């Protein structure tokens, strides 16, 4: 079946504008994760969804960042009043339910490259 | 916090064997994953270990020692297409957060002909 898809693939925006990044996980994957990858840095966890709930938002860097997931499927990451330091590749990953310690790999989407000018 | 270390860069020649090390200090450990990432592409899963020992999958093997907080990825019979960044990631389960991965910065492997 189809893998994880993200849109847009590239986004250039002016400082201060809002942006929305979309993730379509693999069908049937209940767990969804957002990560950010900055140049020379490792992947940085942002938020975790189990179904439509986000039990862990601890990775969101500021209150300008928010995310939601609807229908246990599509997720949207919104960045308000973008800053230059928000420039990075935003990656989404999904997996089967990791409950009980079950080990399932995370499948990553191709990412959205965000550039804030 | 979590601390995951791996070398920044490595080089090797085609046909050779290379070992990429990863050390970690975490709480709530529940498995270690290796991902491969080609430039401009998404990370793809290579292997995972949750128990001590060696897991072999074709040309790739991964080893884990939980007591030492140490893992390595072994790549045999290197090919040019193996040139990529290799990411070590530790899974931490804590409270209601399951499956959260903490990544190292990645090891950029260059394979020369």
PDB file of C-alpha atoms in Angstrom:
ATOM      1  CA  UNK A   1       0.000   0.000   0.000  1.00  0.00           C
ATOM      2  CA  UNK A   2       0.899   3.669  -0.029  1.00  0.00           C
ATOM      3  CA  UNK A   3       3.494   4.957   2.368  1.00  0.00           C
ATOM      4  CA  UNK A   4       3.406   8.079   4.515  1.00  0.00           C
ATOM      5  CA  UNK A   5       2.864  11.189   2.445  1.00  0.00           C
ATOM      6  CA  UNK A   6       3.446  14.813   3.349  1.00  0.00           C
ATOM      7  CA  UNK A   7       2.579  18.073   1.705  1.00  0.00           C
ATOM      8  CA  UNK A   8       3.854  20.432   0.606  1.00  0.00           C
ATOM      9  CA  UNK A   9       7.298  19.034  -0.140  1.00  0.00           C
ATOM     10  CA  UNK A  10       8.785  22.519  -0.011  1.00  0.00           C
ATOM     11  CA  UNK A  11       7.470  25.693   1.545  1.00  0.00           C
ATOM     12  CA  UNK A  12       9.079  29.116   1.482  1.00  0.00           C
ATOM     13  CA  UNK A  13       7.388  31.689   3.657  1.00  0.00           C
ATOM     14  CA  UNK A  14       8.071  35.139   4.990  1.00  0.00           C
ATOM     15  CA  UNK A  15       8.854  35.697   8.633  1.00  0.00           C
ATOM     16  CA  UNK A  16       5.677  36.287  10.597  1.00  0.00           C
ATOM     17  CA  UNK A  17       3.379  34.264   8.347  1.00  0.00           C
ATOM     18  CA  UNK A  18       1.529  31.132   9.441  1.00  0.00           C
ATOM     19  CA  UNK A  19       2.121  27.768   7.753  1.00  0.00           C
ATOM     20  CA  UNK A  20       0.315  24.436   7.769  1.00  0.00           C
ATOM     21  CA  UNK A  21       2.073  21.155   7.103  1.00  0.00           C
ATOM     22  CA  UNK A  22       0.078  18.032   6.335  1.00  0.00           C
ATOM     23  CA  UNK A  23       0.778  14.361   6.988  1.00  0.00           C
ATOM     24  CA  UNK A  24      -1.137  11.355   5.657  1.00  0.00           C
ATOM     25  CA  UNK A  25      -0.056   8.270   7.589  1.00  0.00           C
ATOM     26  CA  UNK A  26      -0.241   4.683   6.463  1.00  0.00           C
ATOM     27  CA  UNK A  27      -3.788   3.402   6.726  1.00  0.00           C
ATOM     28  CA  UNK A  28      -4.374   1.564   9.998  1.00  0.00           C
ATOM     29  CA  UNK A  29      -1.437   3.134  11.822  1.00  0.00           C
ATOM     30  CA  UNK A  30      -2.744   4.479  15.102  1.00  0.00           C
ATOM     31  CA  UNK A  31       0.497   6.113  16.221  1.00  0.00           C
ATOM     32  CA  UNK A  32       1.748   9.261  14.503  1.00  0.00           C
ATOM     33  CA  UNK A  33       4.859  11.294  15.290  1.00  0.00           C
ATOM     34  CA  UNK A  34       6.187  14.639  14.117  1.00  0.00           C
ATOM     35  CA  UNK A  35       9.926  15.314  14.077  1.00  0.00           C
ATOM     36  CA  UNK A  36      12.064  18.234  12.974  1.00  0.00           C
ATOM     37  CA  UNK A  37      15.488  17.923  11.361  1.00  0.00           C
ATOM     38  CA  UNK A  38      17.673  21.002  11.280  1.00  0.00           C
ATOM     39  CA  UNK A  39      20.966  21.225   9.420  1.00  0.00           C
ATOM     40  CA  UNK A  40      23.647  19.322  11.317  1.00  0.00           C
ATOM     41  CA  UNK A  41      21.226  18.254  14.030  1.00  0.00           C
ATOM     42  CA  UNK A  42      19.584  14.946  14.802  1.00  0.00           C
ATOM     43  CA  UNK A  43      15.874  14.406  14.400  1.00  0.00           C
ATOM     44  CA  UNK A  44      14.075  16.258  17.162  1.00  0.00           C
ATOM     45  CA  UNK A  45      10.783  14.904  18.488  1.00  0.00           C
ATOM     46  CA  UNK A  46       7.888  17.362  18.396  1.00  0.00           C
ATOM     47  CA  UNK A  47       4.619  15.569  19.206  1.00  0.00           C
ATOM     48  CA  UNK A  48       3.050  12.121  19.432  1.00  0.00           C
ATOM     49  CA  UNK A  49      -0.535  11.134  18.575  1.00  0.00           C
ATOM     50  CA  UNK A  50      -2.291   7.962  19.636  1.00  0.00           C
ATOM     51  CA  UNK A  51      -5.446   8.025  17.552  1.00  0.00           C
ATOM     52  CA  UNK A  52      -6.690  11.610  17.692  1.00  0.00           C
ATOM     53  CA  UNK A  53      -5.212  12.276  21.113  1.00  0.00           C
ATOM     54  CA  UNK A  54      -1.826  13.852  21.742  1.00  0.00           C
ATOM     55  CA  UNK A  55      -0.596  12.492  25.076  1.00  0.00           C
ATOM     56  CA  UNK A  56       2.849  14.012  24.561  1.00  0.00           C
ATOM     57  CA  UNK A  57       3.296  17.555  23.276  1.00  0.00           C
ATOM     58  CA  UNK A  58       6.489  18.099  25.215  1.00  0.00           C
ATOM     59  CA  UNK A  59       8.655  18.470  22.120  1.00  0.00           C
ATOM     60  CA  UNK A  60       6.820  21.466  20.679  1.00  0.00           C
ATOM     61  CA  UNK A  61       9.391  24.278  20.887  1.00  0.00           C
ATOM     62  CA  UNK A  62       6.960  27.111  21.643  1.00  0.00           C
ATOM     63  CA  UNK A  63       3.273  27.969  21.798  1.00  0.00           C
ATOM     64  CA  UNK A  64       3.503  29.049  18.167  1.00  0.00           C
ATOM     65  CA  UNK A  65       3.485  25.355  17.280  1.00  0.00           C
ATOM     66  CA  UNK A  66       0.328  23.264  17.389  1.00  0.00           C
ATOM     67  CA  UNK A  67      -0.891  20.066  15.806  1.00  0.00           C
ATOM     68  CA  UNK A  68      -4.066  18.125  15.425  1.00  0.00           C
ATOM     69  CA  UNK A  69      -5.164  14.816  14.037  1.00  0.00           C
ATOM     70  CA  UNK A  70      -8.612  13.984  12.786  1.00  0.00           C
ATOM     71  CA  UNK A  71     -10.351  10.688  12.095  1.00  0.00           C
ATOM     72  CA  UNK A  72      -7.339   8.859  13.412  1.00  0.00           C
ATOM     73  CA  UNK A  73      -5.664   9.639  10.134  1.00  0.00           C
ATOM     74  CA  UNK A  74      -4.510  12.964   8.691  1.00  0.00           C
ATOM     75  CA  UNK A  75      -2.478  15.272  10.882  1.00  0.00           C
ATOM     76  CA  UNK A  76      -1.698  18.946  10.478  1.00  0.00           C
ATOM     77  CA  UNK A  77       1.204  20.776  12.093  1.00  0.00           C
ATOM     78  CA  UNK A  78       0.655  24.525  12.269  1.00  0.00           C
ATOM     79  CA  UNK A  79       3.355  27.086  12.932  1.00  0.00           C
ATOM     80  CA  UNK A  80       2.118  30.597  13.654  1.00  0.00           C
ATOM     81  CA  UNK A  81       4.156  33.766  13.188  1.00  0.00           C
ATOM     82  CA  UNK A  82       7.067  31.839  11.690  1.00  0.00           C
ATOM     83  CA  UNK A  83      10.627  32.762  12.631  1.00  0.00           C
ATOM     84  CA  UNK A  84      13.845  32.085  10.770  1.00  0.00           C
ATOM     85  CA  UNK A  85      14.870  29.499  13.355  1.00  0.00           C
ATOM     86  CA  UNK A  86      11.820  27.463  12.332  1.00  0.00           C
ATOM     87  CA  UNK A  87      13.561  26.663   9.022  1.00  0.00           C
ATOM     88  CA  UNK A  88      14.067  22.903   8.942  1.00  0.00           C
ATOM     89  CA  UNK A  89      12.757  19.694   7.427  1.00  0.00           C
ATOM     90  CA  UNK A  90       9.596  18.551   9.188  1.00  0.00           C
ATOM     91  CA  UNK A  91       9.146  14.786   9.111  1.00  0.00           C
ATOM     92  CA  UNK A  92       6.102  12.762   9.970  1.00  0.00           C
ATOM     93  CA  UNK A  93       6.198   9.076  10.888  1.00  0.00           C
ATOM     94  CA  UNK A  94       3.524   6.504  11.646  1.00  0.00           C
ATOM     95  CA  UNK A  95       3.452   3.043  13.124  1.00  0.00           C
ATOM     96  CA  UNK A  96       1.135   0.357  14.363  1.00  0.00           C
ATOM     97  CA  UNK A  97       0.034   0.665  17.988  1.00  0.00           C
ATOM     98  CA  UNK A  98       3.149   0.561  20.205  1.00  0.00           C
ATOM     99  CA  UNK A  99       1.068  -0.283  23.287  1.00  0.00           C
ATOM    100  CA  UNK A 100       2.469  -2.848  25.677  1.00  0.00           C
ATOM    101  CA  UNK A 101       5.950  -2.296  24.358  1.00  0.00           C
ATOM    102  CA  UNK A 102       5.181  -3.944  21.039  1.00  0.00           C
ATOM    103  CA  UNK A 103       8.005  -3.129  18.667  1.00  0.00           C
ATOM    104  CA  UNK A 104       6.894  -1.632  15.416  1.00  0.00           C
ATOM    105  CA  UNK A 105       9.096   0.370  13.138  1.00  0.00           C
ATOM    106  CA  UNK A 106       8.170   3.915  12.336  1.00  0.00           C
ATOM    107  CA  UNK A 107       7.650   4.661   8.671  1.00  0.00           C
ATOM    108  CA  UNK A 108       8.730   8.135   7.700  1.00  0.00           C
ATOM    109  CA  UNK A 109       7.298  10.446   5.113  1.00  0.00           C
ATOM    110  CA  UNK A 110       9.518  12.393   2.695  1.00  0.00           C
ATOM    111  CA  UNK A 111       9.282  15.540   4.801  1.00  0.00           C
ATOM    112  CA  UNK A 112       8.410  19.165   4.209  1.00  0.00           C
ATOM    113  CA  UNK A 113      11.352  21.511   3.791  1.00  0.00           C
ATOM    114  CA  UNK A 114      10.364  24.810   5.376  1.00  0.00           C
ATOM    115  CA  UNK A 115      12.365  27.938   4.647  1.00  0.00           C
ATOM    116  CA  UNK A 116      11.510  31.138   6.484  1.00  0.00           C
ATOM    117  CA  UNK A 117      12.951  34.242   4.831  1.00  0.00           C
TER     118      UNK A 117
ATOM    119  CA  UNK B   1      17.436  14.074  29.145  1.00  0.00           C
ATOM    120  CA  UNK B   2      18.681  11.530  26.687  1.00  0.00           C
ATOM    121  CA  UNK B   3      22.216  11.397  25.379  1.00  0.00           C
ATOM    122  CA  UNK B   4      22.973   9.503  22.173  1.00  0.00           C
ATOM    123  CA  UNK B   5      26.407   9.670  20.587  1.00  0.00           C
ATOM    124  CA  UNK B   6      27.694   8.416  17.271  1.00  0.00           C
ATOM    125  CA  UNK B   7      30.596   9.486  15.056  1.00  0.00           C
ATOM    126  CA  UNK B   8      29.867  12.322  12.662  1.00  0.00           C
ATOM    127  CA  UNK B   9      31.600  10.884   9.617  1.00  0.00           C
ATOM    128  CA  UNK B  10      33.157   7.664   8.393  1.00  0.00           C
ATOM    129  CA  UNK B  11      34.693   6.584   5.114  1.00  0.00           C
ATOM    130  CA  UNK B  12      35.347   3.143   3.656  1.00  0.00           C
ATOM    131  CA  UNK B  13      36.032   1.490   0.327  1.00  0.00           C
ATOM    132  CA  UNK B  14      33.749  -0.635  -1.769  1.00  0.00           C
ATOM    133  CA  UNK B  15      33.691  -4.269  -0.661  1.00  0.00           C
ATOM    134  CA  UNK B  16      34.985  -3.484   2.826  1.00  0.00           C
ATOM    135  CA  UNK B  17      33.330  -3.844   6.225  1.00  0.00           C
ATOM    136  CA  UNK B  18      32.452  -0.862   8.415  1.00  0.00           C
ATOM    137  CA  UNK B  19      31.202  -0.667  11.987  1.00  0.00           C
ATOM    138  CA  UNK B  20      29.253   2.360  13.181  1.00  0.00           C
ATOM    139  CA  UNK B  21      29.092   2.699  16.955  1.00  0.00           C
ATOM    140  CA  UNK B  22      26.404   4.297  19.071  1.00  0.00           C
ATOM    141  CA  UNK B  23      26.403   4.900  22.802  1.00  0.00           C
ATOM    142  CA  UNK B  24      23.432   6.075  24.799  1.00  0.00           C
ATOM    143  CA  UNK B  25      22.309   7.103  28.248  1.00  0.00           C
ATOM    144  CA  UNK B  26      18.558   7.000  28.710  1.00  0.00           C
ATOM    145  CA  UNK B  27      15.831   6.087  31.127  1.00  0.00           C
ATOM    146  CA  UNK B  28      12.781   4.127  30.032  1.00  0.00           C
ATOM    147  CA  UNK B  29      14.787   2.301  27.354  1.00  0.00           C
ATOM    148  CA  UNK B  30      12.707  -0.013  25.199  1.00  0.00           C
ATOM    149  CA  UNK B  31      14.742  -0.766  22.122  1.00  0.00           C
ATOM    150  CA  UNK B  32      17.343   0.666  19.773  1.00  0.00           C
ATOM    151  CA  UNK B  33      16.732   1.299  16.086  1.00  0.00           C
ATOM    152  CA  UNK B  34      18.999   1.979  13.140  1.00  0.00           C
ATOM    153  CA  UNK B  35      17.756   3.988  10.183  1.00  0.00           C
ATOM    154  CA  UNK B  36      19.404   4.837   6.869  1.00  0.00           C
ATOM    155  CA  UNK B  37      18.853   8.245   5.318  1.00  0.00           C
ATOM    156  CA  UNK B  38      20.010   9.233   1.855  1.00  0.00           C
ATOM    157  CA  UNK B  39      20.384  12.945   1.214  1.00  0.00           C
ATOM    158  CA  UNK B  40      17.038  14.619   0.714  1.00  0.00           C
ATOM    159  CA  UNK B  41      15.084  11.460   1.477  1.00  0.00           C
ATOM    160  CA  UNK B  42      13.126  10.021   4.382  1.00  0.00           C
ATOM    161  CA  UNK B  43      14.839   7.758   6.909  1.00  0.00           C
ATOM    162  CA  UNK B  44      14.234   4.077   6.219  1.00  0.00           C
ATOM    163  CA  UNK B  45      14.265   1.338   8.841  1.00  0.00           C
ATOM    164  CA  UNK B  46      17.249  -1.004   8.942  1.00  0.00           C
ATOM    165  CA  UNK B  47      17.105  -2.907  12.220  1.00  0.00           C
ATOM    166  CA  UNK B  48      16.162  -2.909  15.831  1.00  0.00           C
ATOM    167  CA  UNK B  49      17.453  -4.585  18.999  1.00  0.00           C
ATOM    168  CA  UNK B  50      15.724  -4.808  22.337  1.00  0.00           C
ATOM    169  CA  UNK B  51      17.624  -7.738  23.852  1.00  0.00           C
ATOM    170  CA  UNK B  52      21.390  -8.103  24.124  1.00  0.00           C
ATOM    171  CA  UNK B  53      23.053  -9.716  21.178  1.00  0.00           C
ATOM    172  CA  UNK B  54      23.470  -9.630  17.464  1.00  0.00           C
ATOM    173  CA  UNK B  55      20.706  -9.376  14.882  1.00  0.00           C
ATOM    174  CA  UNK B  56      21.706 -10.231  11.327  1.00  0.00           C
ATOM    175  CA  UNK B  57      19.831  -9.214   8.212  1.00  0.00           C
ATOM    176  CA  UNK B  58      21.680  -9.807   4.970  1.00  0.00           C
ATOM    177  CA  UNK B  59      24.691  -7.493   4.659  1.00  0.00           C
ATOM    178  CA  UNK B  60      23.603  -5.551   7.760  1.00  0.00           C
ATOM    179  CA  UNK B  61      23.953  -6.630  11.389  1.00  0.00           C
ATOM    180  CA  UNK B  62      23.213  -4.768  14.587  1.00  0.00           C
ATOM    181  CA  UNK B  63      24.448  -5.465  18.089  1.00  0.00           C
ATOM    182  CA  UNK B  64      23.201  -4.293  21.462  1.00  0.00           C
ATOM    183  CA  UNK B  65      24.598  -4.352  24.981  1.00  0.00           C
ATOM    184  CA  UNK B  66      22.039  -2.850  27.358  1.00  0.00           C
ATOM    185  CA  UNK B  67      24.346  -2.974  30.362  1.00  0.00           C
ATOM    186  CA  UNK B  68      26.955  -0.927  28.509  1.00  0.00           C
ATOM    187  CA  UNK B  69      24.529   1.385  26.724  1.00  0.00           C
ATOM    188  CA  UNK B  70      26.197   0.457  23.447  1.00  0.00           C
ATOM    189  CA  UNK B  71      25.177  -0.606  19.982  1.00  0.00           C
ATOM    190  CA  UNK B  72      26.828  -0.947  16.624  1.00  0.00           C
ATOM    191  CA  UNK B  73      25.706  -1.342  13.048  1.00  0.00           C
ATOM    192  CA  UNK B  74      27.914  -3.547  10.892  1.00  0.00           C
ATOM    193  CA  UNK B  75      27.800  -3.198   7.132  1.00  0.00           C
ATOM    194  CA  UNK B  76      29.514  -5.854   5.043  1.00  0.00           C
ATOM    195  CA  UNK B  77      30.460  -5.960   1.370  1.00  0.00           C
ATOM    196  CA  UNK B  78      30.015  -2.244   1.076  1.00  0.00           C
ATOM    197  CA  UNK B  79      28.479  -0.850  -2.075  1.00  0.00           C
ATOM    198  CA  UNK B  80      28.470   2.680  -3.425  1.00  0.00           C
ATOM    199  CA  UNK B  81      24.742   2.906  -2.719  1.00  0.00           C
ATOM    200  CA  UNK B  82      25.477   2.459   0.998  1.00  0.00           C
ATOM    201  CA  UNK B  83      26.776   6.032   1.098  1.00  0.00           C
ATOM    202  CA  UNK B  84      24.215   7.680   3.369  1.00  0.00           C
ATOM    203  CA  UNK B  85      23.624   8.928   6.882  1.00  0.00           C
ATOM    204  CA  UNK B  86      23.019   6.214   9.496  1.00  0.00           C
ATOM    205  CA  UNK B  87      20.851   7.202  12.410  1.00  0.00           C
ATOM    206  CA  UNK B  88      20.907   5.552  15.806  1.00  0.00           C
ATOM    207  CA  UNK B  89      17.622   5.971  17.685  1.00  0.00           C
ATOM    208  CA  UNK B  90      16.578   4.882  21.143  1.00  0.00           C
ATOM    209  CA  UNK B  91      12.954   4.158  21.955  1.00  0.00           C
ATOM    210  CA  UNK B  92      11.818   5.492  25.312  1.00  0.00           C
ATOM    211  CA  UNK B  93       8.450   4.565  26.809  1.00  0.00           C
ATOM    212  CA  UNK B  94       7.356   6.773  29.678  1.00  0.00           C
ATOM    213  CA  UNK B  95       3.860   7.208  31.019  1.00  0.00           C
ATOM    214  CA  UNK B  96       1.404   7.537  28.171  1.00  0.00           C
ATOM    215  CA  UNK B  97       4.097   8.237  25.608  1.00  0.00           C
ATOM    216  CA  UNK B  98       4.915   5.103  23.684  1.00  0.00           C
ATOM    217  CA  UNK B  99       7.381   4.605  20.906  1.00  0.00           C
ATOM    218  CA  UNK B 100       9.049   8.005  21.170  1.00  0.00           C
ATOM    219  CA  UNK B 101      12.437   7.882  19.445  1.00  0.00           C
ATOM    220  CA  UNK B 102      15.469   9.889  20.478  1.00  0.00           C
ATOM    221  CA  UNK B 103      17.920  10.199  17.622  1.00  0.00           C
ATOM    222  CA  UNK B 104      21.656  10.683  17.469  1.00  0.00           C
ATOM    223  CA  UNK B 105      22.958  13.230  14.969  1.00  0.00           C
ATOM    224  CA  UNK B 106      23.714  10.561  12.419  1.00  0.00           C
ATOM    225  CA  UNK B 107      26.920   9.154  10.943  1.00  0.00           C
ATOM    226  CA  UNK B 108      27.606  10.217   7.369  1.00  0.00           C
ATOM    227  CA  UNK B 109      29.178   7.225   5.614  1.00  0.00           C
ATOM    228  CA  UNK B 110      31.015   7.735   2.337  1.00  0.00           C
ATOM    229  CA  UNK B 111      31.921   4.671   0.304  1.00  0.00           C
ATOM    230  CA  UNK B 112      34.757   5.142  -2.186  1.00  0.00           C
ATOM    231  CA  UNK B 113      35.320   2.977  -5.252  1.00  0.00           C
TER     232      UNK B 113
END
